[in-house]
Amino acid sequence: MNGYNFAYLDEQTKRMIRRALLKAVAIPGYQVPFGGREMPMPYGWGTGGMQLTASILGADDVLKVIDQGADDTTNAVSIRAFFERVAGVETTTVTPAASVIQTRHRIPETPLEPGQILVFQVPIPEPLRFIEPSEQETRLMHALEEYGVMHVKLYEDIARHGHIATTYAYPVKVDGRYVMDPSPIPKFDNPKLDMSPALLLFGAGREKRLYAIPPHTRVESLDFEDHPFEIQRWEQRCALCASDKSFLDEVITDDAGGRMFVCSDTDYCLTRRGELS
Amino acid sequence: MPWPTLNDPVHDSQRLFRQLLTAMSEPGTLHTLEVPSPPGDDIGPALWGVLLTLCDLDTRVWLAPALDGPALQEALVFHTGCRLTADPAEADFALVTPGVLAEPIAFALGSDEYPDRSTTLLVALDTLEPAGEWYLTGPGIALQRQLGLGVAAAPLMARLAANRGSFPCGLDAILTCGARLAALPRSTRIEEVA
């Protein structure tokens, strides 16, 4: 295949990532360091997710790649084309037809099924990083379960704005132990992490960390008794498919204040409009 | 007699790894691995397949005296390039029978900061059934799963049940019997039901 090994990475790199993935699954929410490789694209474009996908992908897999929910944006199109070329796998945009879904910052609206694997691209895997810049310190904080500072951060939101203003990368606690960054998905998607039937894998290429949530694992979004966790709501419905249950993007349509709200998940929206079988 | 290896190393190891990943993320589920059988009775095809899939020159393997032998050593080193170690505390993988765990062998449990730096037990069992005396709950298990491992597995399961007390440090185990395989990560809560 163009002189590359199947799925681009060499076998020894895949084995290293595979061993790390088994640890990640065994310690849900814990960030396992791995020897991240350079990929033929810049950091920040999903190199972590790609390395995970390359390590798990088989010839009989069907791959879907989404970027902010859409199958047709630059990142999604180029990563899909990459794996078509270096692995020759079948690709799809249909969520239920995919066995592996690599995603940037969304979880599909269509509920995932057992056996599916969702691979998240993660820019900064450490949820405590903006509070504590030292890796040594954040490691120690995770070791000691010293997560009070995370609640302080959310409390500062309430003090300043009257409500929790964190809307994406909303911190979660996995199986009552590790506080984890669910990657910059909107908090709208956080409830889908809890007891998900699908395996969830997270890869951060620049930071060289990977972590996982096995299926049927408790995932709670951090909150307060008097300020419970809430997801975004819209007064509008999707302008194209009229869904009132999906995550909506605001699209500016002219320079006179015209705008519309449409589903961020293109496959979900097209399916509802009957344009996909 | 030379030990067999995977017919198609790239795609076979990928297929075996996905079975392993499913086993580890859904503890207690049984998987049948298609791997050529090694000679002798000690190492089944599933265990051999796991070794071929996960071991390479970056891994150190500890062999329990009951399984150790020149044929296994030679085959392991030849096919995977892994290093053998006599010190269980520095082993990435330990090849054991359940009875070995009756001894307090000092496998690596990882540290509080790096719990991933631990030994993974690769266990050769005589019994591995989807129903039996061990009840499993925890991540990867919707309600509850069962495993039947026979009386010989008691020391192993006592050691794995102790994982809960040291979490996130602990031992992960890949249980094999012939061509069948199941996994018990350290996150699984184990209970014996009489």
PDB file of C-alpha atoms in Angstrom, chain A residues 5-6 11-19 21-23 25-28 30-33 55-61 99-100 114-115 117 135-136 139-140 142-144 175 177-178 195 197 199 201 209 214-218, chain B residues 9-11 13-15 17-18 20-22 24-27 52-59 80 92-93 111-120 138-143 145 164 167-169 172 174 185-189:
ATOM      1  CA  ASN A   5       2.734  -0.792   6.505  1.00  0.00           C
ATOM      2  CA  PHE A   6      -0.996  -1.414   6.913  1.00  0.00           C
ATOM      3  CA  GLU A  11       4.082  -2.927  13.981  1.00  0.00           C
ATOM      4  CA  GLN A  12       6.278  -2.165  16.971  1.00  0.00           C
ATOM      5  CA  THR A  13       4.648   1.245  17.441  1.00  0.00           C
ATOM      6  CA  LYS A  14       1.231  -0.361  17.191  1.00  0.00           C
ATOM      7  CA  ARG A  15       2.188  -2.932  19.842  1.00  0.00           C
ATOM      8  CA  MET A  16       3.402  -0.162  22.169  1.00  0.00           C
ATOM      9  CA  ILE A  17       0.121   1.729  21.737  1.00  0.00           C
ATOM     10  CA  ARG A  18      -1.899  -1.476  22.091  1.00  0.00           C
ATOM     11  CA  ARG A  19      -0.209  -2.323  25.394  1.00  0.00           C
ATOM     12  CA  LEU A  21      -4.560   0.897  25.509  1.00  0.00           C
ATOM     13  CA  LEU A  22      -5.020  -2.247  27.605  1.00  0.00           C
ATOM     14  CA  LYS A  23      -3.698  -0.347  30.658  1.00  0.00           C
ATOM     15  CA  VAL A  25      -9.002   0.349  29.749  1.00  0.00           C
ATOM     16  CA  ALA A  26      -7.956  -1.345  33.006  1.00  0.00           C
ATOM     17  CA  ILE A  27      -7.652   2.028  34.809  1.00  0.00           C
ATOM     18  CA  PRO A  28     -10.635   4.000  33.450  1.00  0.00           C
ATOM     19  CA  TYR A  30      -6.201   7.471  33.934  1.00  0.00           C
ATOM     20  CA  GLN A  31      -3.862   9.062  31.385  1.00  0.00           C
ATOM     21  CA  VAL A  32      -1.318   6.517  30.151  1.00  0.00           C
ATOM     22  CA  PRO A  33       1.863   7.994  28.651  1.00  0.00           C
ATOM     23  CA  SER A  55      -3.356   0.772  16.123  1.00  0.00           C
ATOM     24  CA  ILE A  56      -6.826  -0.735  16.414  1.00  0.00           C
ATOM     25  CA  LEU A  57      -7.944  -0.643  12.783  1.00  0.00           C
ATOM     26  CA  GLY A  58      -8.333  -3.882  10.836  1.00  0.00           C
ATOM     27  CA  ALA A  59      -8.967  -4.632   7.189  1.00  0.00           C
ATOM     28  CA  ASP A  60     -12.626  -5.499   7.900  1.00  0.00           C
ATOM     29  CA  ASP A  61     -13.386  -2.337   9.880  1.00  0.00           C
ATOM     30  CA  SER A  99     -17.264  -0.037  13.592  1.00  0.00           C
ATOM     31  CA  VAL A 100     -14.660   2.609  14.419  1.00  0.00           C
ATOM     32  CA  PRO A 114     -22.200  -2.277  21.634  1.00  0.00           C
ATOM     33  CA  GLY A 115     -19.067  -3.227  19.700  1.00  0.00           C
ATOM     34  CA  ILE A 117     -15.346   2.113  19.220  1.00  0.00           C
ATOM     35  CA  GLU A 135       2.860  17.761  35.190  1.00  0.00           C
ATOM     36  CA  GLN A 136       4.519  16.428  38.348  1.00  0.00           C
ATOM     37  CA  ARG A 139       0.159  13.573  38.596  1.00  0.00           C
ATOM     38  CA  LEU A 140       0.376  13.879  42.366  1.00  0.00           C
ATOM     39  CA  HIS A 142      -4.526  12.555  40.585  1.00  0.00           C
ATOM     40  CA  ALA A 143      -2.640  10.108  42.805  1.00  0.00           C
ATOM     41  CA  LEU A 144      -4.036  11.723  45.956  1.00  0.00           C
ATOM     42  CA  ASP A 175     -16.104   5.339  37.965  1.00  0.00           C
ATOM     43  CA  ARG A 177     -12.075   7.842  40.845  1.00  0.00           C
ATOM     44  CA  TYR A 178     -10.292   9.820  38.127  1.00  0.00           C
ATOM     45  CA  MET A 195     -22.920   3.986  30.746  1.00  0.00           C
ATOM     46  CA  PRO A 197     -22.542   0.836  25.303  1.00  0.00           C
ATOM     47  CA  LEU A 199     -15.846   1.678  24.066  1.00  0.00           C
ATOM     48  CA  LEU A 201     -10.768   5.837  23.576  1.00  0.00           C
ATOM     49  CA  ARG A 209      -1.235  10.550  26.512  1.00  0.00           C
ATOM     50  CA  PRO A 214     -14.862   1.020  28.958  1.00  0.00           C
ATOM     51  CA  PRO A 215     -18.527   0.392  28.058  1.00  0.00           C
ATOM     52  CA  HIS A 216     -21.047   0.581  30.921  1.00  0.00           C
ATOM     53  CA  THR A 217     -18.877   2.778  33.121  1.00  0.00           C
ATOM     54  CA  ARG A 218     -20.206   5.445  35.473  1.00  0.00           C
TER      55      ARG A 218
ATOM     56  CA  PRO B   9       1.610 -11.115  11.562  1.00  0.00           C
ATOM     57  CA  VAL B  10       0.101  -7.720  10.690  1.00  0.00           C
ATOM     58  CA  HIS B  11      -3.557  -8.668  10.342  1.00  0.00           C
ATOM     59  CA  SER B  13      -2.096  -9.613  15.564  1.00  0.00           C
ATOM     60  CA  GLN B  14      -4.590  -6.805  14.885  1.00  0.00           C
ATOM     61  CA  ARG B  15      -7.481  -9.266  15.047  1.00  0.00           C
ATOM     62  CA  PHE B  17      -5.548  -7.441  19.799  1.00  0.00           C
ATOM     63  CA  ARG B  18      -9.129  -6.380  19.126  1.00  0.00           C
ATOM     64  CA  LEU B  20      -8.016  -8.700  23.773  1.00  0.00           C
ATOM     65  CA  LEU B  21      -9.238  -5.099  23.869  1.00  0.00           C
ATOM     66  CA  THR B  22     -12.841  -6.297  23.970  1.00  0.00           C
ATOM     67  CA  MET B  24     -10.279  -6.185  28.786  1.00  0.00           C
ATOM     68  CA  SER B  25     -12.998  -3.565  28.287  1.00  0.00           C
ATOM     69  CA  GLU B  26     -15.780  -6.080  28.972  1.00  0.00           C
ATOM     70  CA  PRO B  27     -14.315  -8.127  31.836  1.00  0.00           C
ATOM     71  CA  LEU B  52       2.817 -13.078  19.999  1.00  0.00           C
ATOM     72  CA  THR B  53       0.466 -10.078  19.917  1.00  0.00           C
ATOM     73  CA  LEU B  54       1.818  -8.057  22.847  1.00  0.00           C
ATOM     74  CA  CYS B  55       5.481  -8.947  23.336  1.00  0.00           C
ATOM     75  CA  ASP B  56       8.460  -7.440  21.545  1.00  0.00           C
ATOM     76  CA  LEU B  57      11.939  -6.198  22.373  1.00  0.00           C
ATOM     77  CA  ASP B  58      10.471  -3.516  24.668  1.00  0.00           C
ATOM     78  CA  THR B  59       8.838  -6.000  27.020  1.00  0.00           C
ATOM     79  CA  THR B  80       8.941 -11.913  19.784  1.00  0.00           C
ATOM     80  CA  ASP B  92       5.725  -6.281  32.034  1.00  0.00           C
ATOM     81  CA  PHE B  93       4.126  -9.661  31.638  1.00  0.00           C
ATOM     82  CA  SER B 111       2.901   3.617  41.687  1.00  0.00           C
ATOM     83  CA  ASP B 112       0.161   6.047  42.689  1.00  0.00           C
ATOM     84  CA  GLU B 113       1.467   8.497  40.063  1.00  0.00           C
ATOM     85  CA  TYR B 114       2.065   5.847  37.393  1.00  0.00           C
ATOM     86  CA  PRO B 115      -0.266   2.917  38.093  1.00  0.00           C
ATOM     87  CA  ASP B 116       0.243   1.737  34.512  1.00  0.00           C
ATOM     88  CA  ARG B 117       3.780   0.576  35.335  1.00  0.00           C
ATOM     89  CA  SER B 118       2.504  -2.753  36.550  1.00  0.00           C
ATOM     90  CA  THR B 119       2.820  -6.403  35.659  1.00  0.00           C
ATOM     91  CA  THR B 120       0.064  -8.003  33.601  1.00  0.00           C
ATOM     92  CA  GLY B 138     -17.533  -2.790  37.725  1.00  0.00           C
ATOM     93  CA  PRO B 139     -16.546  -0.830  34.616  1.00  0.00           C
ATOM     94  CA  GLY B 140     -17.296  -2.706  31.392  1.00  0.00           C
ATOM     95  CA  ILE B 141     -20.023  -4.797  33.031  1.00  0.00           C
ATOM     96  CA  ALA B 142     -23.634  -3.663  32.630  1.00  0.00           C
ATOM     97  CA  LEU B 143     -25.014  -5.596  35.587  1.00  0.00           C
ATOM     98  CA  ARG B 145     -20.951 -11.386  34.939  1.00  0.00           C
ATOM     99  CA  ARG B 164      -9.636  -3.127  44.955  1.00  0.00           C
ATOM    100  CA  PHE B 167      -6.583   0.787  43.195  1.00  0.00           C
ATOM    101  CA  PRO B 168      -5.375   2.409  40.947  1.00  0.00           C
ATOM    102  CA  CYS B 169      -2.289   0.260  41.583  1.00  0.00           C
ATOM    103  CA  ASP B 172      -4.408  -6.932  35.468  1.00  0.00           C
ATOM    104  CA  ILE B 174      -5.568 -12.209  31.113  1.00  0.00           C
ATOM    105  CA  PRO B 185      -8.583  -5.735  34.822  1.00  0.00           C
ATOM    106  CA  ARG B 186      -7.834  -4.243  38.241  1.00  0.00           C
ATOM    107  CA  SER B 187     -11.032  -2.160  38.055  1.00  0.00           C
ATOM    108  CA  THR B 188     -13.239  -5.266  38.357  1.00  0.00           C
ATOM    109  CA  ARG B 189     -14.883  -6.023  41.713  1.00  0.00           C
TER     110      ARG B 189
END
